[in-house]
Coordinates of C-alpha atoms in Angstrom, one line a residue:
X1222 CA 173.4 -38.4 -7.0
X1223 CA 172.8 -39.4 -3.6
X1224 CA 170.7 -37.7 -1.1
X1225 CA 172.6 -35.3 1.0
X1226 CA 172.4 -31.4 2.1
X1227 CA 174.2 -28.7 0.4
X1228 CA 174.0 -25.9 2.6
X1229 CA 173.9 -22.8 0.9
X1230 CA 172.6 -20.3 3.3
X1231 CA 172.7 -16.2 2.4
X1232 CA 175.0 -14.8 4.0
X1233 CA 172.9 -11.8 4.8
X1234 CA 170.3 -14.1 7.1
X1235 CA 171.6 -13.7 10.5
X1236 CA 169.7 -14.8 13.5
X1237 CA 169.4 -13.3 17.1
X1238 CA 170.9 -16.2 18.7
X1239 CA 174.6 -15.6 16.3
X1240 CA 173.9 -11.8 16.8
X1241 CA 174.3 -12.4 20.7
X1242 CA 177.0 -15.0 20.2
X1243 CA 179.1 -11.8 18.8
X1244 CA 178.4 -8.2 18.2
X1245 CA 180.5 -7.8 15.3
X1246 CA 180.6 -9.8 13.0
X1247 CA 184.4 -9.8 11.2
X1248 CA 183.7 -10.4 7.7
X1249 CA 186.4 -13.3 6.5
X1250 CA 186.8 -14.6 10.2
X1251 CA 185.2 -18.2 8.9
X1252 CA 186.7 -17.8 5.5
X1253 CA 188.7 -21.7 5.4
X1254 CA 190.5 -22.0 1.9
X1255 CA 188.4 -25.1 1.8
X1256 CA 184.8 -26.4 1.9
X1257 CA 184.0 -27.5 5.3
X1258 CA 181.9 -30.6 5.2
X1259 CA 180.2 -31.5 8.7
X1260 CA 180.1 -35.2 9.2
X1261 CA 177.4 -36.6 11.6
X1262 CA 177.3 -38.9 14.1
X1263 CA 175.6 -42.5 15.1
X1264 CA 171.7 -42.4 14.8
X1265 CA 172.1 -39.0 13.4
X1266 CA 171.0 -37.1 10.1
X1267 CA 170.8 -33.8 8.4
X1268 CA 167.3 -32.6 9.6
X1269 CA 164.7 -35.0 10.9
X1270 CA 160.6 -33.3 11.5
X1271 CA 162.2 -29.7 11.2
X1272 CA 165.2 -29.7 13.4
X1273 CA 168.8 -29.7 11.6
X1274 CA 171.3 -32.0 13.4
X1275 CA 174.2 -29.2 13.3
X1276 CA 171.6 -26.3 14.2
X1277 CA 172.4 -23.1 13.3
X1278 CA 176.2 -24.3 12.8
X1279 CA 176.2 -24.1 9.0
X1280 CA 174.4 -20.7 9.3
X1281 CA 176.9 -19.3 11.8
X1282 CA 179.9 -20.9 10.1
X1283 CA 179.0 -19.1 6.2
X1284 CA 178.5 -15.7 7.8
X1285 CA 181.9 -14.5 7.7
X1286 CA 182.9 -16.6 4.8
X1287 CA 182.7 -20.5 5.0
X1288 CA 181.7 -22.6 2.0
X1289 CA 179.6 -25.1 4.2
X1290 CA 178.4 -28.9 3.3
X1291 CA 176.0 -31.3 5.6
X1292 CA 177.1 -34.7 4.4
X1293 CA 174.8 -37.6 4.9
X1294 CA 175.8 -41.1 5.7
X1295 CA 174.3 -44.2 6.9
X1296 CA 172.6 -43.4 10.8
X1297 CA 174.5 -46.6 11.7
X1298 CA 177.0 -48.7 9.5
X1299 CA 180.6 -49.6 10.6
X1300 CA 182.8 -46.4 10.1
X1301 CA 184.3 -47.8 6.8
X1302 CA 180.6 -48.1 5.0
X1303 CA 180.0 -44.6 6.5
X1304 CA 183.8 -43.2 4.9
X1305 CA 182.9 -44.6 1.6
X1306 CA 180.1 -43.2 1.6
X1307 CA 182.0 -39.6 2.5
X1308 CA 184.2 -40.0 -0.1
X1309 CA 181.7 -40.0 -2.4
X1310 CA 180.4 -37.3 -1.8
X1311 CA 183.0 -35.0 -1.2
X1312 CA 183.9 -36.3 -4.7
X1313 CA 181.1 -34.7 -6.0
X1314 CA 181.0 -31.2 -3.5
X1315 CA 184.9 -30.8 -5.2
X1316 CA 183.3 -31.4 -8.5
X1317 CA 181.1 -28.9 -7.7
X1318 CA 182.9 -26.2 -6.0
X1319 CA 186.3 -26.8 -7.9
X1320 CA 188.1 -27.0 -5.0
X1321 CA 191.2 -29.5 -4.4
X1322 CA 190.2 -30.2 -1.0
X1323 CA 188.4 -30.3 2.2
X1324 CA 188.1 -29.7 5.9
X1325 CA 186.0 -32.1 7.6
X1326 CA 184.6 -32.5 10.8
X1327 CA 182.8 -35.2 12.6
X1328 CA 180.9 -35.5 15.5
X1329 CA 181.0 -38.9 17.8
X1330 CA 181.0 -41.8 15.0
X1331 CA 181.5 -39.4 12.6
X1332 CA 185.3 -39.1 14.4
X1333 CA 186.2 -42.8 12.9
X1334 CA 184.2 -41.8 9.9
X1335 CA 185.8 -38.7 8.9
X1336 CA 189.5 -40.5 10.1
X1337 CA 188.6 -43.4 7.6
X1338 CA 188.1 -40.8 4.4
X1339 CA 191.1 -38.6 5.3
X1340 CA 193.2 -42.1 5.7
X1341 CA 192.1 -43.5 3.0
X1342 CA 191.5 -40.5 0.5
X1343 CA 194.7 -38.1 1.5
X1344 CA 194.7 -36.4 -1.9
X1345 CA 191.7 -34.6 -1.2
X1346 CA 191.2 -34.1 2.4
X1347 CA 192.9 -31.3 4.0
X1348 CA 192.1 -31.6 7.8
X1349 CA 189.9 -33.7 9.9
X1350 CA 188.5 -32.7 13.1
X1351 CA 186.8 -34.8 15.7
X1352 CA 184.3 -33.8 18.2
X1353 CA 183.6 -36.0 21.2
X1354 CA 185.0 -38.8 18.3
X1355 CA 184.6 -42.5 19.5
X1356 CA 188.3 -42.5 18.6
X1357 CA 189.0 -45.0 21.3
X1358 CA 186.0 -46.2 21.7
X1359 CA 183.2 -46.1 24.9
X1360 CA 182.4 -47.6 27.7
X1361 CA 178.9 -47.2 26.7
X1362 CA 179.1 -49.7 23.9
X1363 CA 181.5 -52.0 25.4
X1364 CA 178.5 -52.1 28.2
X1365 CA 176.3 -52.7 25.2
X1366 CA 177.7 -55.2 23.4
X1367 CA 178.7 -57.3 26.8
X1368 CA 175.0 -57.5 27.5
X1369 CA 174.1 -58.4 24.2
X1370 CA 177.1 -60.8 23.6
X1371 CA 176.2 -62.9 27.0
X1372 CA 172.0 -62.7 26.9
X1373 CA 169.9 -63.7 23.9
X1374 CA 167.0 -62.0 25.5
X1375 CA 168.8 -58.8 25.5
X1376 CA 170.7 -59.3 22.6
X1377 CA 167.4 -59.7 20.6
X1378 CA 165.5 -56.8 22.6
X1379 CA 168.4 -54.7 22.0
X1380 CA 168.4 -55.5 18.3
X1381 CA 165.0 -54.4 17.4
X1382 CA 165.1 -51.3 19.6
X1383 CA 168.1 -49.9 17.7
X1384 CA 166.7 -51.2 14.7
X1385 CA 163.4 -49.6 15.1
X1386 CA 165.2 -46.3 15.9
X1387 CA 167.5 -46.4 13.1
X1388 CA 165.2 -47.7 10.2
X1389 CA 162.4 -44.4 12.0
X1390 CA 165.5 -41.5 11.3
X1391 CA 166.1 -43.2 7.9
X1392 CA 162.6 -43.3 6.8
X1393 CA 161.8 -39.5 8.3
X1394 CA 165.2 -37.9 7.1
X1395 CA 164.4 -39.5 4.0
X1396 CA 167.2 -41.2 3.6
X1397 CA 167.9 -44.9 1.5
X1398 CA 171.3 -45.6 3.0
X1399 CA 172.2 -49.3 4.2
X1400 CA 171.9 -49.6 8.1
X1401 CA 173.5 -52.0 10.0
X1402 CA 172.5 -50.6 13.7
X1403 CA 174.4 -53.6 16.2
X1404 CA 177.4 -53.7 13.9
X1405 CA 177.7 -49.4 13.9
X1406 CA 177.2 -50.4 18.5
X1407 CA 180.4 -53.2 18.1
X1408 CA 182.7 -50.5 15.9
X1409 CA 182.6 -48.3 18.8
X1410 CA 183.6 -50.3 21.6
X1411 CA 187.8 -50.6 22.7
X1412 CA 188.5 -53.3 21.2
X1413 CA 187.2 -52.9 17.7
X1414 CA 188.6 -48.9 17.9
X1415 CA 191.6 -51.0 18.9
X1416 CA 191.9 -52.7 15.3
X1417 CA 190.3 -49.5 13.6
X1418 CA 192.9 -47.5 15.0
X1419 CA 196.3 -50.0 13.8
X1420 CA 194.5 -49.7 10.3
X1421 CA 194.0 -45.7 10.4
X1422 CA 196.4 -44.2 12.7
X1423 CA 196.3 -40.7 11.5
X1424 CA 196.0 -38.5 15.3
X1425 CA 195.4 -41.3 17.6
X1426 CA 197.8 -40.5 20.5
X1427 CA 199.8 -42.9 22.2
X1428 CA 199.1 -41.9 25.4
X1429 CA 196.0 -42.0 27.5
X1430 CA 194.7 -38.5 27.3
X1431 CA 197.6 -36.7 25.2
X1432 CA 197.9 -35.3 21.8
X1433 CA 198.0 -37.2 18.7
X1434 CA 200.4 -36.2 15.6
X1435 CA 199.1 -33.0 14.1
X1436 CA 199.3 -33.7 10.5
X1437 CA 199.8 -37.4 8.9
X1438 CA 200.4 -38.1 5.2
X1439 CA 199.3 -34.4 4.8
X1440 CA 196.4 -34.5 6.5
X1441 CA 196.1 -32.1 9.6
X1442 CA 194.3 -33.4 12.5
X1443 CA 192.2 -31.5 15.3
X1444 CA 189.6 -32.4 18.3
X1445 CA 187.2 -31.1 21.1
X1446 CA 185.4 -32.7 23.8
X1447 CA 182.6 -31.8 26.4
X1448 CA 183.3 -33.0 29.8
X1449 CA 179.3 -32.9 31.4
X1450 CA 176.9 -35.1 30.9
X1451 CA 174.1 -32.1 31.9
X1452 CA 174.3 -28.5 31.5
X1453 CA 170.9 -26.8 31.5
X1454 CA 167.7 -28.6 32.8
X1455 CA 165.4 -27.0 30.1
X1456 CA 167.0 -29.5 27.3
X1457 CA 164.4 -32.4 27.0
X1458 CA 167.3 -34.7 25.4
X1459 CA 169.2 -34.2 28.6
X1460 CA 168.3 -37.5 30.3
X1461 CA 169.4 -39.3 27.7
X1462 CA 173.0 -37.8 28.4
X1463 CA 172.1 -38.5 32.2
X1464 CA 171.1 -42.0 31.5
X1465 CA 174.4 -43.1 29.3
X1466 CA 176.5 -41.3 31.6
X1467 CA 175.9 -44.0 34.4
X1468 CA 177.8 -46.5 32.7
X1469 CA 180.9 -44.8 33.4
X1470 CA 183.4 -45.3 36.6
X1471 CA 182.5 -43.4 39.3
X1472 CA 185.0 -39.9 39.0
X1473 CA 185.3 -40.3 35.3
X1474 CA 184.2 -37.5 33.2
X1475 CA 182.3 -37.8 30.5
X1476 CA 179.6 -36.0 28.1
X1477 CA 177.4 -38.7 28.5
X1478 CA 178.6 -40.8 25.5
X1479 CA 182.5 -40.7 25.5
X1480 CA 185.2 -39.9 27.7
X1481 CA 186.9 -36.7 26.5
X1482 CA 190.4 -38.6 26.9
X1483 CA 189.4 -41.3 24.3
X1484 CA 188.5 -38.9 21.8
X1485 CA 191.5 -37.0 22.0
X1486 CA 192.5 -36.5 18.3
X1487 CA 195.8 -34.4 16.9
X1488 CA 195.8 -31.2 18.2
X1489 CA 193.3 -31.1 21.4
X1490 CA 191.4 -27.9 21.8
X1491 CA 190.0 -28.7 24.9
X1492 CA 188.5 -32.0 25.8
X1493 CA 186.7 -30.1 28.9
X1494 CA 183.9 -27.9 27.5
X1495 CA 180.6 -27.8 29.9
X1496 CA 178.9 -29.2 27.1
X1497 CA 177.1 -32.6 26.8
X1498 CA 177.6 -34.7 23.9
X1499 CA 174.3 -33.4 22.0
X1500 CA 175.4 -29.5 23.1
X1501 CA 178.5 -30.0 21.3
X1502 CA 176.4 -29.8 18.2
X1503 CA 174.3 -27.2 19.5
X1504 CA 171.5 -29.3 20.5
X1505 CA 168.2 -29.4 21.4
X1506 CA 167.7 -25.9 19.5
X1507 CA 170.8 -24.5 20.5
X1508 CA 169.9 -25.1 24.5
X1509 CA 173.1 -25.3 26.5
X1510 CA 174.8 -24.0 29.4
X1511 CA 174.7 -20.3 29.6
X1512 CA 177.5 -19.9 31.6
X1513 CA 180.1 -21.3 29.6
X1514 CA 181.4 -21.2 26.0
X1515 CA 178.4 -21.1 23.4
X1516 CA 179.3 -24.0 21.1
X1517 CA 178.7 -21.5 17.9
X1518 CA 181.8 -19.5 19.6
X1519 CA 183.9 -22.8 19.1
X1520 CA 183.1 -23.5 15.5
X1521 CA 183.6 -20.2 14.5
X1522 CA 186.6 -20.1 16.2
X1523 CA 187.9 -23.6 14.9
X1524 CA 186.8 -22.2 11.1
X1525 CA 189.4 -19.4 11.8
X1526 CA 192.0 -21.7 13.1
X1527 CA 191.7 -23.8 10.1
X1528 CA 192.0 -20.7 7.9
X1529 CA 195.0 -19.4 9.8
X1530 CA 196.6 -22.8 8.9
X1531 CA 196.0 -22.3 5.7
X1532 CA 193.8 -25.5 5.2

């Protein structure tokens, strides 16, 4: 079997940060009819030098009733290595839990990842949800790729510096999954989400920034978005949300990856949380902006949803 997490956290752990998040906890709030399996995102992983990728999500999530599973894919591949490599596993979690299907839910490149399995693998995938997915791709990589395309001398500094990042999260997650770090940068720009999305249409709206189909061939389809590309100056990952943010148009909103209208998926949540694209997976260590929604709150919540759609 493949390296991957299978979360399986007592339910009686409970920490001060989901404590303060709610003061009662309703036993059964979370409790999906299916496994949830959270699908990560471009250069991400399950835990890298002690800090989980979805922190404290699978945690919160199990409390009230959630069978929860951290999948593991390639860091960087095109979306269709990345969904086979899903569908594999999820294979095996069903074999494990006896369970006919599951509810998955994918953060940035894990959008087209979790799309591709729930496409390609109806039969056993019950809902996919997308948070802050490169659904119709970014700006950010269509920057990329430009520069690249049209100078060797970025294109080759560019190269190695992705590579060297990808190949460091493989070998400290301990992972032995194929990378391919510039191909995983090209599958997110428009026009390659263009193609992606004639192949695997499941959600996609046809408008702009409206709602995509809610279910296709059986599979139910939701999404969420952040809208800020900083919320709380104490997160030392911030300026790298800062940073990626300048490559959009002046007045268009962003999380510092994606534009919350491109990653509408199915039914939209909200595509407008104060959250920047890291917070939306409560990172670094759960810092975010204490004002607005704690992104704990929305993954409970979502959990429930799910559940009261019977899925």
């Amino acid at each position: 079997m493949k390296k991957y997490l299978l979360t399986a956290v007592a339910a009686a752990t409970v920490s001060s940060q989901v404590m303060a998040m709610s003061e009662t906890l309703e036993t059964g709030y979370t409790e999906t009819k299916y496994p949830i399996v959270l699908v990560h995102g471009f250069l991400g992983f399950d835990q890298l030098v002690g800090v989980d990728y979805w922190y404290n999500i699978p945690e919160t999530l199990q409390q009230d009733g959630a069978e929860v599973f951290v999948a593991t894919v390639s860091n960087t591949n095109y979306p269709e290595v990345r969904g086979e490599q899903l569908i594999e596993q999820v294979e095996d979690i069903l074999a494990i839990t006896g369970a006919e299907k599951v509810n998955l839910i994918g953060h940035s490149h894990g959008g087209p990842t979790t799309r591709y399995a729930g496409s390609v693998r109806p039969d056993i995938i019950a809902s996919v949800s997308s948070i802050s997915g490169v659904n119709k791709g970014t700006v950010v990589a269509d920057t990329l790729m430009e520069w690249s395309d049209n100078s060797d001398v970025f294109g080759t500094a560019f190269d190695v510096f992705i590579s060297g990042i990808s190949g460091f999260i493989s070998f400290a997650s301990g992972s032995d999954l194929p990378l391919a770090p510039v191909e995983s940068v090209r599958s997110m720009t428009t026009d390659a989400s263009v193609i992606f999305n004639a192949a695997h249409p499941g959600g996609i709206p046809e408008s702009d920034c409206g709602e995509g189909g809610y279910e296709y061939n059986g599979v139910h389809y939701y999404s969420w978005a952040g809208a800020k590309p900083a919320t709380n100056l104490l997160d030392p990952l911030e300026p790298i949300t800062i940073a990626f943010s300048q490559f959009f148009p002046d007045g268009v909103a962003n999380d510092g990856f994606v534009d919350p209208c491109t990653s509408n998926l199915g039914m939209v949540i909200r595509n407008d949380f104060a959250m920047t694209h890291l917070d939306e997976v409560n990172q670094m260590l759960g810092i975010h902006d204490l004002s607005e929604t704690d992104p704990l709150t929305v993954f409970r919540t979502h959990a429930n949803r799910l559940k009261n759609d019977g899925l």
